[in-house]
């Protein structure tokens, strides 16, 4: 930190205090004689897309508008990037959403006017923001003004738009939950082109959050359907504006300029609902302008743009008056202490101003919009425009409040032994749109291999009476759906929340690497409570055919792919719960009288398709149940079809009660066959056409009762496809 303070001092900046620290940097409140109080963000250049940010700041230099945060400069100083920006003293719009109070329509009206006015000027200048969301809308109260201004921030993804609003090609970026449908459709086709209308869509999502305290869509297919009006939105004009902002076709979507002329803002009712306090503030601004106050803007005189501080303070814990008083005390202390602040004279670090809590406050646990498909918790990583560390437009820093579990550690060095905190941090990195580094991938695979190789073919799992274990079926690279499963199932794997995963982690979906690596992290962190079984698709034959090989060679290299195969070969083949439930990826055997002892003797650390002799391992990964008795060998496959009599014989032979399997897609995520003795679970929603359901099982320890739970697909980051569903070939 001292080196960073010296860097600021050398730039003629007086450090007032630290505002926040994140995974990728530190933010200071600083003062300059000419520019006044600012925020200064310092990050390591290796962990930050400096060129993108510098380009974004250059593009926005000519945007002079109170609703767009002003960035003074982005400079590279040795290994550090320094960004100087306008200081904002009241947090961000997500702080308002996190309050427990309903936001009144008049306040929503002014909030949206500020956002749309900022977008209007950006679009007039030919700029697309591309990452409009609540954490990128900062709140600021100019000292002594009595009002609050919303400011659009975070220009790391800004793109120059062609004249006439013609869609422009761009790299994919932004935050899931706020993506416009044209971005998702274009990305799926391998090209991304968009106009400023993508910002209007994102602003419409914010409006829905403010009005309904919920997410507007539960899935991508639902996004493409006409917007359904929730019971919580009573205002007809607001609803009409929402529909116009959330039009699927960007050509039908309203522009920022058109939105500001909408009746929601201009009707007689809207004029009647202007806050009396806001009216007084506007009149005072008009009088001040008459008396020569050049700081008064056009918007200050308009009561329709006035957001009274006294009203906004009900929705945020930030106190701008206390912040201003603190700055004044610091300035006075600098004079009295011969260059040291009042809090520094006795060797103490500066304390936050009352109510500021180091400016970033704590991340409230109060209710948020429904934790559904567009849940911001895991999709964006953290909050706060310039308040936390930042990487390339996706917030990854720690949010104040509870201690950062990774503080002081190198985020790019995988801990050994693995920790739960590190696994969760990686989830935030992935959901923020970043790949794991080659070093991280190598380390996770290297740690996992000996752990898995030491395990037996059959994992004995004990679930005590009164407890339960979750069994998860096929995932197939649907990383974001896996996170949704964790959410609806009350949590990620832990010592108190055991899981069995039946395999088929990769292929078909675009995030096979991330899915499998995160599960390996949880296995390493909780080795006795997370069990990863081998699936049919954890093999060289399948991954060459269905996309995973291409995925790894595209993201990393062939050597990394070979390391994945080594880990696949080390995965156990099955599990037995409480000596009664047999859990396997696919099925049973064509040969009669196969016992658990036979399975224990299999050499599993080879490719299943090369399994010699009776091919027991291959059949465990390829066989499927059928309704009639008997066995039928499958053509062009390594398995068989087996009937109820085969299931009964296997269970009786091994003193078991039931079989739990996966590897067969189900429209509702699960099915029961063979007189209730065989259950199939499939946990990749939207895999089956015309269905977005997946399922998982909770198995009770006392009597092995199985309780299936369905969940729906969620919006994922658009990504390159490595398997073509049309040709059914790897691509």
XYZ file of C-alpha atoms in Angstrom:
731
model
C 0.000 0.000 0.000
C 2.828 2.409 0.785
C 4.149 2.022 -2.744
C 0.717 2.893 -4.087
C 0.454 5.930 -1.828
C 3.845 7.094 -3.072
C 2.631 6.717 -6.643
C -0.350 8.942 -5.852
C 1.791 11.502 -4.043
C 4.175 11.673 -6.983
C 1.158 12.501 -9.145
C 0.305 15.464 -6.922
C -2.546 13.664 -5.189
C -3.177 13.880 -1.461
C -4.438 10.573 -0.071
C -7.414 11.015 2.256
C -8.239 7.365 2.918
C -8.748 3.912 1.460
C -12.241 3.494 0.059
C -12.105 -0.195 -0.712
C -9.923 -3.175 -1.528
C -10.715 -5.934 -3.977
C -9.199 -8.960 -5.627
C -7.617 -6.858 -8.320
C -6.858 -3.516 -6.758
C -7.323 -0.795 -4.201
C -9.343 2.430 -4.355
C -8.314 5.631 -2.583
C -10.090 8.871 -1.912
C -7.657 11.565 -3.025
C -7.590 15.318 -3.398
C -5.989 17.523 -6.013
C -5.736 21.307 -5.798
C -7.196 21.784 -9.275
C -9.680 18.916 -9.549
C -10.708 18.590 -5.905
C -11.742 15.269 -4.331
C -11.540 12.242 -6.627
C -11.414 8.458 -6.508
C -8.152 6.813 -7.562
C -8.107 3.148 -8.473
C -4.792 1.297 -8.641
C -4.481 -2.216 -10.075
C -1.760 -4.507 -11.281
C -1.553 -4.232 -15.047
C -1.342 -8.029 -15.437
C -4.773 -8.431 -13.827
C -6.575 -5.698 -15.706
C -7.552 -5.019 -19.330
C -5.801 -1.656 -19.404
C -6.077 -1.097 -23.152
C -9.863 -1.584 -23.104
C -10.297 0.823 -20.222
C -8.012 3.426 -21.761
C -9.982 3.194 -24.996
C -13.280 3.503 -23.114
C -12.124 6.583 -21.230
C -10.859 8.203 -24.424
C -14.206 7.582 -26.096
C -16.146 9.168 -23.222
C -13.970 12.258 -22.774
C -16.370 14.432 -24.775
C -19.424 13.243 -22.845
C -20.039 16.199 -20.552
C -23.182 15.297 -18.670
C -23.963 15.134 -14.938
C -25.454 11.650 -15.357
C -22.244 10.155 -16.770
C -19.327 9.716 -14.383
C -16.278 11.650 -15.453
C -13.045 9.700 -15.796
C -10.025 11.973 -15.795
C -7.356 9.552 -16.975
C -6.067 5.999 -17.124
C -2.300 5.701 -17.041
C 0.203 2.878 -16.841
C 2.877 3.386 -14.197
C 5.333 0.521 -14.288
C 3.287 -2.548 -13.347
C 0.358 -0.533 -11.997
C -2.650 0.979 -13.737
C -3.945 4.223 -12.216
C -7.467 5.408 -12.995
C -8.603 8.813 -11.752
C -12.316 9.435 -11.701
C -15.004 11.622 -10.272
C -15.771 10.789 -6.637
C -19.221 9.485 -5.763
C -20.317 9.626 -2.140
C -23.539 7.581 -1.847
C -22.791 4.106 -3.136
C -24.684 2.643 -6.069
C -28.190 1.771 -7.168
C -27.883 -1.774 -5.873
C -27.724 -0.314 -2.359
C -31.203 1.068 -3.024
C -32.460 -2.296 -4.278
C -31.095 -4.025 -1.200
C -33.183 -1.901 1.135
C -36.299 -3.570 2.485
C -38.554 -0.662 1.551
C -40.751 -0.454 -1.516
C -39.489 2.197 -3.889
C -42.299 4.671 -4.666
C -43.259 5.291 -8.281
C -42.224 8.996 -8.212
C -38.732 7.988 -7.100
C -38.522 5.258 -9.747
C -39.530 7.879 -12.299
C -36.651 10.203 -11.412
C -34.127 7.363 -11.138
C -34.985 6.190 -14.647
C -34.875 9.753 -16.016
C -31.305 10.078 -14.791
C -30.284 6.739 -16.323
C -32.011 7.409 -19.641
C -30.641 10.940 -19.864
C -27.136 9.561 -19.389
C -27.737 6.919 -22.062
C -29.263 9.497 -24.389
C -26.134 11.654 -24.381
C -23.874 8.593 -24.756
C -25.890 7.325 -27.710
C -25.925 10.790 -29.280
C -22.138 10.692 -29.086
C -22.201 7.309 -30.802
C -21.243 5.261 -27.730
C -22.623 1.927 -26.497
C -22.020 1.264 -22.793
C -22.666 -2.526 -22.915
C -22.749 -3.144 -19.153
C -25.666 -1.180 -17.725
C -26.653 -2.641 -14.344
C -27.332 -1.379 -10.828
C -23.710 -1.530 -9.569
C -22.682 0.649 -12.524
C -25.143 3.384 -11.572
C -23.489 5.452 -8.839
C -25.242 7.844 -6.473
C -23.726 11.224 -5.641
C -24.963 14.178 -3.625
C -23.111 17.431 -4.429
C -22.177 19.085 -1.115
C -24.899 21.399 0.121
C -27.241 20.677 -2.794
C -29.790 18.573 -0.947
C -30.225 16.391 -4.031
C -28.858 13.125 -5.425
C -27.581 12.536 -8.949
C -27.244 9.125 -10.585
C -24.128 8.628 -12.688
C -23.397 5.908 -15.219
C -19.906 4.519 -14.624
C -17.585 1.728 -15.739
C -16.461 2.273 -19.325
C -14.247 -0.771 -19.785
C -16.617 -2.205 -22.405
C -17.662 0.980 -24.229
C -17.887 0.572 -28.003
C -18.136 3.190 -30.739
C -21.397 2.862 -32.663
C -21.750 3.373 -36.390
C -23.733 6.328 -37.654
C -27.461 5.780 -37.824
C -27.401 3.181 -35.059
C -26.270 0.413 -37.408
C -25.180 -2.644 -35.369
C -21.435 -2.813 -34.941
C -19.324 -5.951 -34.518
C -17.814 -6.355 -31.062
C -16.350 -8.862 -28.654
C -18.858 -10.285 -26.215
C -19.060 -8.588 -22.833
C -21.435 -7.522 -20.105
C -23.308 -9.187 -17.275
C -25.721 -12.156 -17.515
C -29.243 -11.126 -16.623
C -28.862 -7.843 -18.477
C -27.926 -9.200 -21.917
C -30.243 -8.131 -24.710
C -31.627 -11.073 -26.723
C -29.880 -9.972 -29.926
C -26.537 -10.379 -28.126
C -27.346 -13.922 -27.052
C -28.624 -14.925 -30.481
C -25.653 -13.368 -32.268
C -23.119 -14.908 -29.886
C -24.640 -18.350 -30.406
C -24.024 -17.882 -34.131
C -20.400 -16.972 -33.508
C -20.649 -13.238 -34.239
C -21.670 -10.399 -31.951
C -23.079 -7.177 -33.382
C -25.284 -4.696 -31.579
C -26.393 -1.089 -31.290
C -27.195 1.223 -28.396
C -30.506 -0.608 -28.048
C -28.683 -3.199 -25.924
C -28.309 -0.491 -23.248
C -32.043 0.226 -23.374
C -32.781 -3.448 -22.753
C -30.459 -3.463 -19.730
C -32.078 -0.282 -18.404
C -35.453 -1.991 -18.817
C -34.212 -4.853 -16.632
C -33.251 -2.275 -13.989
C -36.711 -0.694 -14.217
C -38.290 -4.121 -13.727
C -36.095 -4.733 -10.669
C -37.078 -1.367 -9.168
C -40.795 -1.818 -9.775
C -41.285 -5.544 -9.176
C -38.349 -6.485 -6.920
C -37.988 -9.506 -9.174
C -36.304 -10.658 -12.364
C -38.211 -10.198 -15.621
C -37.375 -13.610 -17.093
C -36.773 -17.139 -15.848
C -34.993 -18.453 -18.928
C -33.784 -17.505 -22.373
C -36.875 -19.029 -24.068
C -39.069 -16.955 -21.757
C -37.066 -13.848 -22.680
C -38.064 -14.349 -26.309
C -41.771 -14.421 -25.436
C -44.015 -11.391 -24.756
C -43.268 -9.925 -21.329
C -45.635 -11.163 -18.607
C -46.987 -8.505 -16.249
C -46.460 -9.367 -12.578
C -49.073 -8.522 -9.972
C -46.592 -6.219 -8.250
C -46.615 -3.685 -11.108
C -49.810 -1.654 -10.780
C -48.886 1.496 -12.715
C -50.141 1.198 -16.315
C -47.778 3.826 -17.723
C -44.774 2.191 -16.100
C -45.835 -1.153 -17.529
C -46.230 0.322 -21.003
C -42.733 1.831 -20.823
C -41.329 -1.507 -19.652
C -42.841 -3.347 -22.596
C -41.356 -0.825 -25.005
C -37.899 -1.079 -23.418
C -37.950 -4.890 -23.347
C -38.994 -5.522 -26.935
C -37.176 -8.584 -28.263
C -36.616 -7.034 -31.692
C -34.219 -4.084 -31.269
C -35.928 -2.352 -34.202
C -39.135 -2.273 -32.156
C -37.384 -1.257 -28.950
C -37.734 2.316 -27.786
C -34.676 4.612 -27.804
C -33.466 6.633 -24.819
C -34.740 9.842 -26.414
C -38.139 8.288 -27.105
C -38.322 6.827 -23.614
C -37.781 10.245 -22.012
C -40.821 11.502 -23.953
C -42.972 8.600 -22.748
C -46.119 9.410 -20.785
C -44.649 7.744 -17.712
C -42.442 10.844 -17.447
C -44.614 13.530 -19.066
C -48.238 12.818 -18.095
C -50.262 15.121 -15.873
C -50.183 12.452 -13.182
C -46.397 12.413 -13.354
C -46.333 16.184 -12.885
C -48.666 15.916 -9.883
C -46.387 13.369 -8.215
C -43.295 15.576 -8.201
C -41.855 15.599 -4.699
C -42.577 18.866 -2.835
C -39.017 18.709 -1.531
C -37.768 18.265 -5.067
C -39.796 21.262 -6.203
C -38.225 23.432 -3.498
C -34.726 22.277 -4.455
C -35.376 23.073 -8.125
C -36.706 26.542 -7.284
C -33.662 27.179 -5.092
C -31.425 26.160 -8.004
C -33.253 28.563 -10.310
C -32.713 31.396 -7.841
C -29.046 30.487 -7.433
C -28.556 30.603 -11.199
C -30.133 34.065 -11.348
C -27.613 35.212 -8.760
C -24.716 34.010 -10.875
C -24.094 30.458 -9.665
C -22.472 28.883 -12.721
C -22.491 25.400 -11.193
C -26.256 25.105 -11.663
C -27.082 22.899 -14.643
C -30.151 22.731 -16.835
C -31.256 19.623 -14.951
C -30.925 21.253 -11.517
C -33.670 23.700 -12.451
C -36.074 20.939 -13.475
C -38.099 19.416 -10.606
C -38.718 16.353 -12.806
C -35.001 15.536 -12.467
C -34.707 16.292 -8.754
C -34.045 13.390 -6.395
C -34.118 14.788 -2.837
C -31.308 13.650 -0.578
C -33.617 13.422 2.427
C -35.741 10.847 0.575
C -32.860 8.842 -0.859
C -31.201 8.522 2.540
C -34.058 6.210 3.526
C -32.755 3.683 1.003
C -29.006 3.844 1.627
C -26.817 4.006 4.701
C -24.412 6.457 3.084
C -24.238 9.924 4.655
C -22.761 12.519 2.259
C -22.866 15.278 4.887
C -20.715 13.196 7.217
C -18.414 12.438 4.310
C -18.039 16.149 3.552
C -17.370 16.899 7.217
C -14.698 14.207 7.253
C -12.983 15.722 4.222
C -12.973 19.134 5.869
C -11.529 17.692 9.069
C -8.846 15.930 7.063
C -7.949 19.149 5.293
C -7.760 20.977 8.615
C -5.677 18.146 10.071
C -3.230 18.352 7.183
C -2.545 21.982 8.067
C -2.181 21.324 11.785
C -0.148 18.147 11.458
C 2.454 19.425 8.997
C 1.387 17.187 6.169
C -0.275 14.441 8.230
C -4.014 14.063 8.615
C -5.669 14.364 11.991
C -6.023 10.586 12.224
C -2.431 9.998 11.188
C -0.597 12.101 13.737
C -0.244 9.242 16.187
C 0.561 6.572 13.670
C -3.052 5.543 13.136
C -4.576 4.888 9.786
C -7.464 7.104 8.694
C -10.879 6.041 9.936
C -13.920 6.118 7.715
C -16.320 8.976 7.992
C -19.427 8.291 10.061
C -21.861 6.200 8.097
C -19.362 5.556 5.320
C -17.791 2.250 6.401
C -14.820 2.753 4.101
C -17.180 3.990 1.433
C -18.143 0.557 0.203
C -20.350 -0.343 3.173
C -21.259 -3.932 3.874
C -23.078 -6.163 1.435
C -26.507 -6.314 2.968
C -28.252 -9.610 3.603
C -31.631 -7.957 3.226
C -33.978 -9.360 0.591
C -33.021 -8.844 -3.028
C -34.935 -9.566 -6.207
C -35.765 -13.243 -6.532
C -32.605 -15.310 -6.642
C -33.474 -16.782 -9.967
C -32.042 -17.027 -13.405
C -30.753 -13.487 -13.431
C -29.503 -13.545 -9.841
C -26.813 -10.919 -9.519
C -25.017 -12.597 -6.601
C -23.201 -15.216 -8.593
C -23.369 -13.619 -11.988
C -21.467 -10.474 -11.288
C -19.200 -11.234 -8.392
C -19.622 -7.942 -6.544
C -20.909 -4.444 -6.543
C -19.777 -0.978 -6.807
C -18.484 1.140 -9.703
C -15.221 2.577 -8.420
C -15.582 1.363 -4.879
C -13.899 -1.987 -5.316
C -11.197 -3.626 -7.366
C -12.182 -4.193 -10.955
C -11.160 -6.258 -13.917
C -12.188 -5.514 -17.463
C -15.721 -4.366 -16.798
C -16.629 -7.309 -14.552
C -16.580 -6.625 -10.836
C -14.446 -9.117 -8.965
C -13.363 -7.251 -5.857
C -14.463 -7.933 -2.326
C -17.426 -5.984 -0.995
C -16.803 -4.511 2.447
C -18.532 -5.849 5.535
C -17.580 -9.433 6.296
C -13.840 -10.138 6.018
C -12.573 -11.102 2.599
C -11.688 -14.814 2.967
C -9.030 -14.464 0.281
C -7.484 -11.235 1.567
C -3.728 -11.181 1.246
C -3.596 -14.253 -1.008
C -2.566 -14.464 -4.633
C -5.816 -15.091 -6.489
C -3.949 -16.726 -9.355
C -2.124 -19.316 -7.230
C -4.299 -22.309 -6.358
C -4.014 -23.129 -2.641
C -2.875 -26.566 -1.588
C -4.826 -27.829 0.248
C -7.818 -26.441 -1.621
C -10.250 -24.213 0.270
C -13.970 -23.644 -0.046
C -13.367 -19.899 -0.297
C -11.075 -20.317 -3.280
C -13.586 -22.545 -5.079
C -16.309 -19.953 -4.577
C -13.992 -17.195 -5.743
C -13.350 -19.130 -8.957
C -17.094 -19.380 -9.525
C -17.291 -15.590 -9.380
C -14.412 -15.314 -11.824
C -16.131 -17.665 -14.284
C -19.571 -16.109 -13.975
C -17.932 -12.736 -14.472
C -16.853 -13.852 -17.933
C -13.215 -14.773 -17.276
C -11.370 -18.002 -17.988
C -9.265 -19.748 -15.440
C -5.590 -19.361 -16.203
C -3.441 -22.177 -17.526
C -1.640 -22.193 -14.182
C -4.905 -22.615 -12.286
C -6.090 -25.434 -14.536
C -2.788 -27.271 -14.298
C -2.722 -26.953 -10.520
C -6.305 -28.158 -9.996
C -5.777 -31.182 -12.242
C -2.423 -31.992 -10.633
C -3.866 -31.853 -7.115
C -6.886 -33.949 -8.082
C -5.153 -36.794 -9.892
C -3.463 -38.562 -6.929
C -6.522 -38.033 -4.723
C -8.799 -39.723 -7.251
C -6.327 -42.469 -8.138
C -6.185 -43.515 -4.493
C -9.949 -44.074 -4.307
C -11.536 -47.516 -4.766
C -13.815 -48.330 -7.679
C -16.816 -48.295 -5.346
C -17.270 -45.387 -2.927
C -19.068 -46.372 0.265
C -21.173 -43.416 1.368
C -22.712 -43.236 4.811
C -25.694 -40.932 5.330
C -26.755 -40.822 9.000
C -30.377 -40.998 10.060
C -32.015 -37.608 9.794
C -29.509 -36.481 7.157
C -29.609 -36.512 3.375
C -27.331 -36.513 0.363
C -27.940 -34.906 -3.025
C -27.445 -36.959 -6.178
C -26.823 -34.979 -9.370
C -27.038 -36.472 -12.859
C -25.666 -35.310 -16.208
C -24.471 -31.683 -16.353
C -22.858 -31.598 -19.814
C -20.996 -28.331 -19.509
C -24.016 -26.304 -18.379
C -22.056 -24.423 -15.734
C -24.657 -21.754 -15.042
C -27.419 -24.328 -14.631
C -25.191 -26.103 -12.110
C -24.990 -22.873 -10.104
C -28.774 -22.626 -10.254
C -29.015 -26.200 -8.954
C -26.777 -25.250 -6.025
C -28.978 -22.247 -5.323
C -32.321 -24.042 -5.335
C -30.810 -26.955 -3.403
C -29.893 -24.624 -0.531
C -26.181 -24.442 -1.103
C -22.961 -25.556 -2.697
C -21.163 -28.728 -1.573
C -19.743 -28.657 1.941
C -19.144 -30.883 4.948
C -22.767 -30.275 5.900
C -24.154 -30.565 2.378
C -22.849 -33.771 0.732
C -23.226 -34.502 -2.983
C -22.766 -37.420 -5.363
C -22.256 -36.482 -9.016
C -22.895 -39.365 -11.397
C -20.690 -38.160 -14.266
C -21.133 -36.687 -17.754
C -19.744 -33.341 -16.659
C -18.550 -32.372 -20.144
C -19.506 -32.391 -23.863
C -22.378 -30.601 -25.627
C -22.297 -27.475 -23.417
C -19.741 -24.689 -23.790
C -18.460 -24.728 -20.202
C -17.319 -28.311 -19.711
C -13.885 -27.266 -18.475
C -15.269 -24.839 -15.925
C -17.922 -27.298 -14.731
C -15.496 -30.137 -14.110
C -12.768 -27.948 -12.603
C -15.121 -26.369 -10.072
C -16.399 -29.791 -9.028
C -12.802 -30.941 -8.615
C -12.210 -27.938 -6.362
C -15.128 -28.938 -4.148
C -13.873 -32.534 -4.126
C -10.469 -31.320 -2.953
C -11.998 -29.034 -0.334
C -14.473 -31.650 1.011
C -13.050 -35.059 0.043
C -15.338 -37.052 2.367
C -18.528 -35.273 1.320
C -18.190 -34.688 -2.421
C -18.104 -37.766 -4.646
C -17.388 -37.554 -8.375
C -18.165 -40.665 -10.432
C -17.082 -41.395 -13.963
C -19.553 -40.912 -16.769
C -19.744 -42.138 -20.332
C -18.506 -38.754 -21.570
C -15.391 -38.752 -19.421
C -13.514 -40.618 -22.127
C -11.368 -39.862 -25.148
C -13.830 -41.422 -27.594
C -16.783 -39.352 -26.406
C -14.949 -36.052 -25.902
C -13.575 -36.204 -29.446
C -17.063 -36.783 -30.798
C -19.132 -34.363 -28.698
C -17.014 -31.247 -28.303
C -14.943 -31.309 -25.127
C -11.657 -31.988 -26.912
C -12.210 -28.980 -29.153
C -13.206 -26.889 -26.148
C -9.977 -27.573 -24.256
C -7.764 -27.131 -27.302
C -9.507 -23.833 -28.029
C -9.279 -22.542 -24.457
C -5.911 -24.090 -23.587
C -3.994 -26.716 -25.598
C -3.784 -30.420 -26.429
C -1.423 -31.130 -23.525
C -4.089 -29.841 -21.148
C -6.661 -32.062 -22.837
C -4.436 -35.080 -22.202
C -4.253 -34.129 -18.509
C -8.046 -33.988 -18.332
C -8.152 -37.514 -19.768
C -5.755 -38.745 -17.077
C -8.045 -37.339 -14.400
C -11.108 -38.851 -16.117
C -9.451 -42.276 -15.984
C -8.968 -41.889 -12.233
C -12.634 -41.248 -11.408
C -14.408 -43.970 -9.361
C -17.058 -46.034 -11.125
C -19.935 -46.081 -8.665
C -21.092 -45.436 -5.114
C -23.183 -47.364 -2.605
C -25.265 -45.368 -0.125
C -25.737 -47.002 3.279
C -25.070 -50.451 1.754
C -28.454 -50.288 0.011
C -28.489 -47.878 -2.963
C -26.253 -48.471 -5.985
C -25.351 -45.216 -7.780
C -23.827 -45.473 -11.254
C -23.585 -43.356 -14.367
C -25.582 -45.507 -16.738
C -26.517 -49.096 -16.040
C -26.028 -52.774 -15.329
C -24.578 -55.793 -17.077
C -25.354 -58.317 -19.786
C -23.580 -60.996 -17.752
C -25.621 -62.461 -14.844
C -24.470 -62.613 -11.246
C -22.102 -59.652 -11.327
C -21.218 -58.804 -7.755
C -19.715 -55.761 -6.096
C -16.508 -57.730 -5.680
C -16.324 -58.058 -9.476
C -16.616 -54.281 -9.815
C -13.879 -53.783 -7.249
C -11.499 -55.786 -9.444
C -11.962 -53.644 -12.579
C -8.917 -51.746 -13.827
C -10.711 -48.447 -14.230
C -7.713 -46.266 -15.058
C -8.018 -46.918 -18.773
C -10.389 -45.783 -21.485
C -13.786 -47.501 -20.972
C -13.981 -48.494 -24.614
C -10.656 -50.343 -24.299
C -11.882 -52.315 -21.278
C -10.915 -55.905 -22.019
C -12.720 -59.133 -21.250
C -16.335 -58.771 -20.190
C -16.281 -54.963 -20.521
C -17.923 -54.447 -17.153
C -16.771 -50.832 -16.885
C -18.013 -49.965 -20.372
C -21.434 -51.406 -19.567
C -21.641 -49.384 -16.353
C -21.164 -46.277 -18.527
C -23.217 -47.254 -21.605
C -26.058 -49.624 -20.616
C -29.663 -48.411 -20.356
C -32.849 -49.836 -18.820
C -35.789 -51.133 -20.843
C -39.292 -52.113 -19.782
C -39.343 -55.773 -20.844
C -37.340 -58.513 -19.149
C -34.081 -59.720 -20.603
C -30.943 -58.266 -22.141
C -30.405 -56.752 -25.578
C -26.949 -55.834 -26.778
C -26.843 -52.305 -28.174
C -25.564 -51.871 -31.699
C -22.821 -49.272 -32.224
C -22.374 -49.071 -28.476
C -20.435 -50.697 -25.685
C -23.443 -51.368 -23.473
C -26.694 -53.266 -23.346
C -30.354 -52.741 -22.586
C -31.457 -54.524 -19.435
C -34.903 -55.297 -18.112
C -36.531 -55.356 -14.649
C -35.427 -58.934 -14.057
C -31.766 -57.913 -14.478
C -32.234 -55.110 -11.967
C -33.879 -57.479 -9.472
C -31.158 -60.101 -9.872
C -28.375 -57.559 -9.372
C -30.014 -56.066 -6.275
C -30.713 -59.469 -4.733
C -27.209 -60.725 -5.486
C -25.638 -57.756 -3.675
C -28.199 -57.217 -0.886
C -29.192 -53.848 -2.323
C -32.580 -52.144 -2.600
C -32.404 -49.756 -5.530
C -30.370 -48.390 -8.435
C -29.844 -44.687 -9.087
C -28.490 -43.841 -12.538
C -28.298 -41.052 -15.114
C -27.140 -40.790 -18.758
C -30.665 -40.665 -20.223
C -32.261 -37.283 -20.924
C -35.674 -36.836 -19.317
C -38.134 -34.059 -20.126
C -38.902 -33.584 -16.422
C -35.404 -34.399 -15.215
C -36.104 -37.799 -13.687
C -38.087 -41.025 -14.018
C -38.808 -44.203 -12.040
C -38.781 -47.674 -13.624
C -38.618 -51.351 -12.755
C -41.331 -51.248 -10.098
C -39.692 -48.367 -8.279
C -36.307 -50.059 -7.991
C -34.531 -47.937 -10.607
C -34.478 -44.138 -10.695
C -32.950 -42.020 -13.461
C -31.866 -38.435 -12.792
C -30.806 -35.937 -15.469
C -29.526 -32.545 -14.320
C -28.975 -30.660 -17.588
C -32.152 -28.626 -18.198
C -33.023 -27.579 -21.771
C -31.154 -30.627 -23.076
C -34.456 -32.093 -24.218
C -36.297 -30.108 -26.878
C -39.396 -28.259 -25.622
C -38.393 -28.707 -21.986
C -36.252 -26.560 -19.725
C -36.408 -28.902 -16.731
C -33.606 -30.702 -14.981
C -33.713 -32.531 -11.667
C -31.658 -33.663 -8.721
C -32.419 -36.163 -5.967
C -32.296 -35.828 -2.224
C -31.786 -39.251 -0.655
C -32.685 -39.581 3.023
C -30.309 -41.632 5.129
C -32.812 -43.306 7.436
C -34.961 -45.198 4.925
C -33.390 -44.208 1.589
C -36.467 -42.272 0.528
C -35.803 -40.493 -2.760
C -37.214 -36.998 -3.221
C -36.780 -35.587 -6.743
C -36.647 -31.816 -7.214
C -36.994 -30.078 -10.564
C -35.314 -26.848 -11.573
C -35.239 -24.744 -14.720
C -32.511 -23.632 -17.059
C -30.978 -20.194 -16.527
C -29.359 -17.680 -18.806
C -25.700 -18.429 -19.397
C -22.926 -16.316 -20.790
C -23.093 -16.608 -24.570
C -20.106 -18.638 -25.664
C -18.623 -20.501 -28.561
C -20.293 -23.828 -29.301
C -18.041 -26.861 -29.653
C -20.814 -29.272 -30.642
C -23.203 -28.658 -33.528
C -26.706 -29.868 -32.569
C -27.745 -29.802 -36.232
C -25.051 -32.103 -37.581
C -24.547 -33.820 -34.191
C -20.807 -33.422 -34.618
C -17.995 -31.788 -32.743
C -17.035 -28.446 -34.270
